[in-house]
Each structure stands twice: as C-alpha cells, then as structure tokens.
Amino acid sequence: MAVRGFADNGFSLTATGRALHLHPDTVKYRLNRRRELSGWDVHTWHGQSASLLGPGLAQAGRSARRSGVEEVPTR
C-alpha cells in the first residue's frame, strides 16, 4: 500500500503520509524496509515498476493456475 500511495502522491513522503494517515517517517520506514527485503528501491524506475507490477503478475499467475489455465512455454 505504501508503494502505490507513494507513486499516486507524486513520490512525496509528506503527501503519501497525509493520504494514508501515516507520519511521513512511517512511510519512509516502510519503503526502506521493502527495499531491504526485496532489493527493489522505489526511488528508481526499475524498483518502482517491479514493486507495482510484480505483485499483480504473481496474483495473475496464481489465479490462472487455480482456474486450470495452462502456462504457455517460452522459448
């Protein structure tokens, strides 16, 4: 939630904190903790895109497996 809020609020800790009803230091802590755990720094293009797209792609894969859709092999 903090990553999406950070992007939605112009990458501002203050605006993100206000929108999520959190102190800006809490937002900063959560973003830093995510970087420590995932290796994705949301202050970079790669880290931001991986943080926003990764969970959605993982969820789509789980949904496809549950519905019996076969994965298409890649070359």
GROMACS .gro file of N, CA and C in nm:
model
  225
    1MET      N    1   0.082  -0.119   0.000
    1MET     CA    2   0.000   0.000   0.000
    1MET      C    3   0.087   0.125   0.000
    2ALA      N    4   0.197   0.124   0.073
    2ALA     CA    5   0.282   0.242   0.080
    2ALA      C    6   0.345   0.272  -0.056
    3VAL      N    7   0.381   0.167  -0.131
    3VAL     CA    8   0.444   0.188  -0.262
    3VAL      C    9   0.345   0.252  -0.357
    4ARG      N   10   0.225   0.198  -0.365
    4ARG     CA   11   0.123   0.255  -0.453
    4ARG      C   12   0.090   0.399  -0.410
    5GLY      N   13   0.075   0.420  -0.281
    5GLY     CA   14   0.046   0.555  -0.232
    5GLY      C   15   0.158   0.652  -0.263
    6PHE      N   16   0.282   0.605  -0.253
    6PHE     CA   17   0.398   0.687  -0.284
    6PHE      C   18   0.394   0.732  -0.429
    7ALA      N   19   0.363   0.638  -0.520
    7ALA     CA   20   0.354   0.672  -0.662
    7ALA      C   21   0.234   0.763  -0.689
    8ASP      N   22   0.121   0.732  -0.628
    8ASP     CA   23   0.000   0.811  -0.650
    8ASP      C   24   0.010   0.953  -0.598
    9ASN      N   25   0.101   0.977  -0.504
    9ASN     CA   26   0.115   1.109  -0.443
    9ASN      C   27   0.244   1.179  -0.483
   10GLY      N   28   0.285   1.154  -0.606
   10GLY     CA   29   0.398   1.228  -0.662
   10GLY      C   30   0.531   1.201  -0.595
   11PHE      N   31   0.547   1.081  -0.537
   11PHE     CA   32   0.672   1.041  -0.472
   11PHE      C   33   0.710   1.134  -0.357
   12SER      N   34   0.608   1.185  -0.291
   12SER     CA   35   0.627   1.273  -0.177
   12SER      C   36   0.593   1.197  -0.049
   13LEU      N   37   0.689   1.193   0.044
   13LEU     CA   38   0.664   1.126   0.171
   13LEU      C   39   0.553   1.197   0.249
   14THR      N   40   0.554   1.329   0.246
   14THR     CA   41   0.454   1.408   0.319
   14THR      C   42   0.314   1.384   0.263
   15ALA      N   43   0.299   1.393   0.132
   15ALA     CA   44   0.168   1.372   0.070
   15ALA      C   45   0.121   1.229   0.088
   16THR      N   46   0.212   1.134   0.078
   16THR     CA   47   0.176   0.993   0.098
   16THR      C   48   0.130   0.970   0.241
   17GLY      N   49   0.203   1.024   0.336
   17GLY     CA   50   0.163   1.012   0.475
   17GLY      C   51   0.026   1.071   0.501
   18ARG      N   52   0.002   1.185   0.443
   18ARG     CA   53  -0.128   1.250   0.460
   18ARG      C   54  -0.240   1.163   0.401
   19ALA      N   55  -0.217   1.109   0.282
   19ALA     CA   56  -0.319   1.027   0.216
   19ALA      C   57  -0.345   0.896   0.289
   20LEU      N   58  -0.241   0.838   0.348
   20LEU     CA   59  -0.255   0.710   0.416
   20LEU      C   60  -0.276   0.725   0.567
   21HIS      N   61  -0.284   0.849   0.613
   21HIS     CA   62  -0.300   0.879   0.756
   21HIS      C   63  -0.184   0.821   0.837
   22LEU      N   64  -0.063   0.842   0.785
   22LEU     CA   65   0.060   0.796   0.850
   22LEU      C   66   0.157   0.913   0.862
   23HIS      N   67   0.247   0.904   0.956
   23HIS     CA   68   0.354   1.002   0.967
   23HIS      C   69   0.451   0.978   0.851
   24PRO      N   70   0.505   1.083   0.790
   24PRO     CA   71   0.600   1.065   0.679
   24PRO      C   72   0.718   0.973   0.714
   25ASP      N   73   0.763   0.975   0.840
   25ASP     CA   74   0.872   0.885   0.881
   25ASP      C   75   0.828   0.738   0.874
   26THR      N   76   0.701   0.711   0.899
   26THR     CA   77   0.648   0.575   0.889
   26THR      C   78   0.649   0.530   0.744
   27VAL      N   79   0.609   0.619   0.655
   27VAL     CA   80   0.613   0.589   0.511
   27VAL      C   81   0.756   0.560   0.469
   28LYS      N   82   0.847   0.645   0.512
   28LYS     CA   83   0.989   0.626   0.478
   28LYS      C   84   1.040   0.493   0.531
   29TYR      N   85   1.005   0.459   0.653
   29TYR     CA   86   1.046   0.332   0.712
   29TYR      C   87   0.993   0.215   0.630
   30ARG      N   88   0.865   0.219   0.594
   30ARG     CA   89   0.805   0.109   0.519
   30ARG      C   90   0.869   0.093   0.382
   31LEU      N   91   0.899   0.204   0.315
   31LEU     CA   92   0.964   0.196   0.184
   31LEU      C   93   1.106   0.141   0.197
   32ASN      N   94   1.178   0.186   0.299
   32ASN     CA   95   1.314   0.135   0.322
   32ASN      C   96   1.312  -0.012   0.359
   33ARG      N   97   1.215  -0.051   0.439
   33ARG     CA   98   1.205  -0.192   0.479
   33ARG      C   99   1.175  -0.280   0.359
   34ARG      N  100   1.089  -0.233   0.271
   34ARG     CA  101   1.058  -0.307   0.148
   34ARG      C  102   1.185  -0.324   0.064
   35ARG      N  103   1.266  -0.219   0.056
   35ARG     CA  104   1.391  -0.226  -0.019
   35ARG      C  105   1.484  -0.330   0.043
   36GLU      N  106   1.492  -0.330   0.175
   36GLU     CA  107   1.578  -0.428   0.243
   36GLU      C  108   1.533  -0.571   0.215
   37LEU      N  109   1.403  -0.595   0.216
   37LEU     CA  110   1.351  -0.730   0.198
   37LEU      C  111   1.349  -0.776   0.053
   38SER      N  112   1.318  -0.685  -0.039
   38SER     CA  113   1.301  -0.724  -0.179
   38SER      C  114   1.420  -0.688  -0.267
   39GLY      N  115   1.499  -0.589  -0.224
   39GLY     CA  116   1.607  -0.541  -0.308
   39GLY      C  117   1.562  -0.438  -0.410
   40TRP      N  118   1.433  -0.403  -0.407
   40TRP     CA  119   1.377  -0.307  -0.502
   40TRP      C  120   1.368  -0.169  -0.437
   41ASP      N  121   1.443  -0.074  -0.491
   41ASP     CA  122   1.441   0.063  -0.440
   41ASP      C  123   1.335   0.142  -0.516
   42VAL      N  124   1.229   0.184  -0.447
   42VAL     CA  125   1.118   0.252  -0.515
   42VAL      C  126   1.155   0.391  -0.563
   43HIS      N  127   1.275   0.436  -0.535
   43HIS     CA  128   1.321   0.565  -0.585
   43HIS      C  129   1.384   0.554  -0.724
   44THR      N  130   1.391   0.432  -0.778
   44THR     CA  131   1.443   0.410  -0.913
   44THR      C  132   1.330   0.358  -1.002
   45TRP      N  133   1.345   0.376  -1.132
   45TRP     CA  134   1.244   0.329  -1.226
   45TRP      C  135   1.226   0.178  -1.213
   46HIS      N  136   1.335   0.104  -1.212
   46HIS     CA  137   1.327  -0.041  -1.203
   46HIS      C  138   1.258  -0.085  -1.073
   47GLY      N  139   1.297  -0.028  -0.963
   47GLY     CA  140   1.239  -0.065  -0.835
   47GLY      C  141   1.091  -0.030  -0.825
   48GLN      N  142   1.055   0.085  -0.878
   48GLN     CA  143   0.915   0.128  -0.874
   48GLN      C  144   0.829   0.036  -0.961
   49SER      N  145   0.875   0.008  -1.083
   49SER     CA  146   0.795  -0.076  -1.172
   49SER      C  147   0.786  -0.219  -1.118
   50ALA      N  148   0.896  -0.272  -1.066
   50ALA     CA  149   0.892  -0.407  -1.009
   50ALA      C  150   0.800  -0.413  -0.888
   51SER      N  151   0.802  -0.310  -0.806
   51SER     CA  152   0.718  -0.307  -0.686
   51SER      C  153   0.570  -0.298  -0.720
   52LEU      N  154   0.538  -0.225  -0.826
   52LEU     CA  155   0.398  -0.207  -0.863
   52LEU      C  156   0.345  -0.322  -0.949
   53LEU      N  157   0.428  -0.373  -1.038
   53LEU     CA  158   0.382  -0.476  -1.130
   53LEU      C  159   0.400  -0.618  -1.076
   54GLY      N  160   0.506  -0.640  -1.001
   54GLY     CA  161   0.538  -0.774  -0.953
   54GLY      C  162   0.426  -0.843  -0.879
   55PRO      N  163   0.368  -0.781  -0.777
   55PRO     CA  164   0.259  -0.848  -0.703
   55PRO      C  165   0.137  -0.878  -0.791
   56GLY      N  166   0.106  -0.789  -0.884
   56GLY     CA  167  -0.007  -0.812  -0.974
   56GLY      C  168   0.017  -0.929  -1.067
   57LEU      N  169   0.139  -0.941  -1.118
   57LEU     CA  170   0.172  -1.053  -1.205
   57LEU      C  171   0.171  -1.185  -1.129
   58ALA      N  172   0.219  -1.182  -1.007
   58ALA     CA  173   0.218  -1.303  -0.924
   58ALA      C  174   0.075  -1.346  -0.896
   59GLN      N  175  -0.013  -1.252  -0.866
   59GLN     CA  176  -0.153  -1.283  -0.839
   59GLN      C  177  -0.219  -1.339  -0.965
   60ALA      N  178  -0.189  -1.282  -1.081
   60ALA     CA  179  -0.247  -1.332  -1.206
   60ALA      C  180  -0.204  -1.476  -1.231
   61GLY      N  181  -0.079  -1.507  -1.203
   61GLY     CA  182  -0.030  -1.644  -1.221
   61GLY      C  183  -0.099  -1.742  -1.129
   62ARG      N  184  -0.120  -1.701  -1.004
   62ARG     CA  185  -0.191  -1.789  -0.909
   62ARG      C  186  -0.334  -1.812  -0.954
   63SER      N  187  -0.400  -1.707  -1.002
   63SER     CA  188  -0.539  -1.719  -1.048
   63SER      C  189  -0.548  -1.811  -1.169
   64ALA      N  190  -0.453  -1.799  -1.260
   64ALA     CA  191  -0.453  -1.882  -1.379
   64ALA      C  192  -0.434  -2.029  -1.343
   65ARG      N  193  -0.345  -2.057  -1.248
   65ARG     CA  194  -0.321  -2.196  -1.208
   65ARG      C  195  -0.446  -2.254  -1.140
   66ARG      N  196  -0.514  -2.174  -1.059
   66ARG     CA  197  -0.634  -2.222  -0.991
   66ARG      C  198  -0.746  -2.251  -1.091
   67SER      N  199  -0.754  -2.175  -1.198
   67SER     CA  200  -0.863  -2.193  -1.295
   67SER      C  201  -0.831  -2.300  -1.398
   68GLY      N  202  -0.712  -2.359  -1.391
   68GLY     CA  203  -0.677  -2.468  -1.482
   68GLY      C  204  -0.617  -2.420  -1.613
   69VAL      N  205  -0.587  -2.292  -1.626
   69VAL     CA  206  -0.526  -2.240  -1.748
   69VAL      C  207  -0.381  -2.287  -1.752
   70GLU      N  208  -0.343  -2.345  -1.864
   70GLU     CA  209  -0.206  -2.392  -1.877
   70GLU      C  210  -0.115  -2.277  -1.917
   71GLU      N  211   0.005  -2.279  -1.863
   71GLU     CA  212   0.103  -2.178  -1.899
   71GLU      C  213   0.160  -2.210  -2.035
   72VAL      N  214   0.184  -2.106  -2.114
   72VAL     CA  215   0.243  -2.123  -2.246
   72VAL      C  216   0.394  -2.119  -2.229
   73PRO      N  217   0.464  -2.225  -2.276
   73PRO     CA  218   0.611  -2.224  -2.260
   73PRO      C  219   0.673  -2.115  -2.346
   74THR      N  220   0.780  -2.055  -2.296
   74THR     CA  221   0.851  -1.954  -2.372
   74THR      C  222   0.977  -2.015  -2.428
   75ARG      N  223   1.026  -1.955  -2.534
   75ARG     CA  224   1.148  -2.006  -2.596
   75ARG      C  225   1.269  -1.944  -2.538
   0.00000   0.00000   0.00000
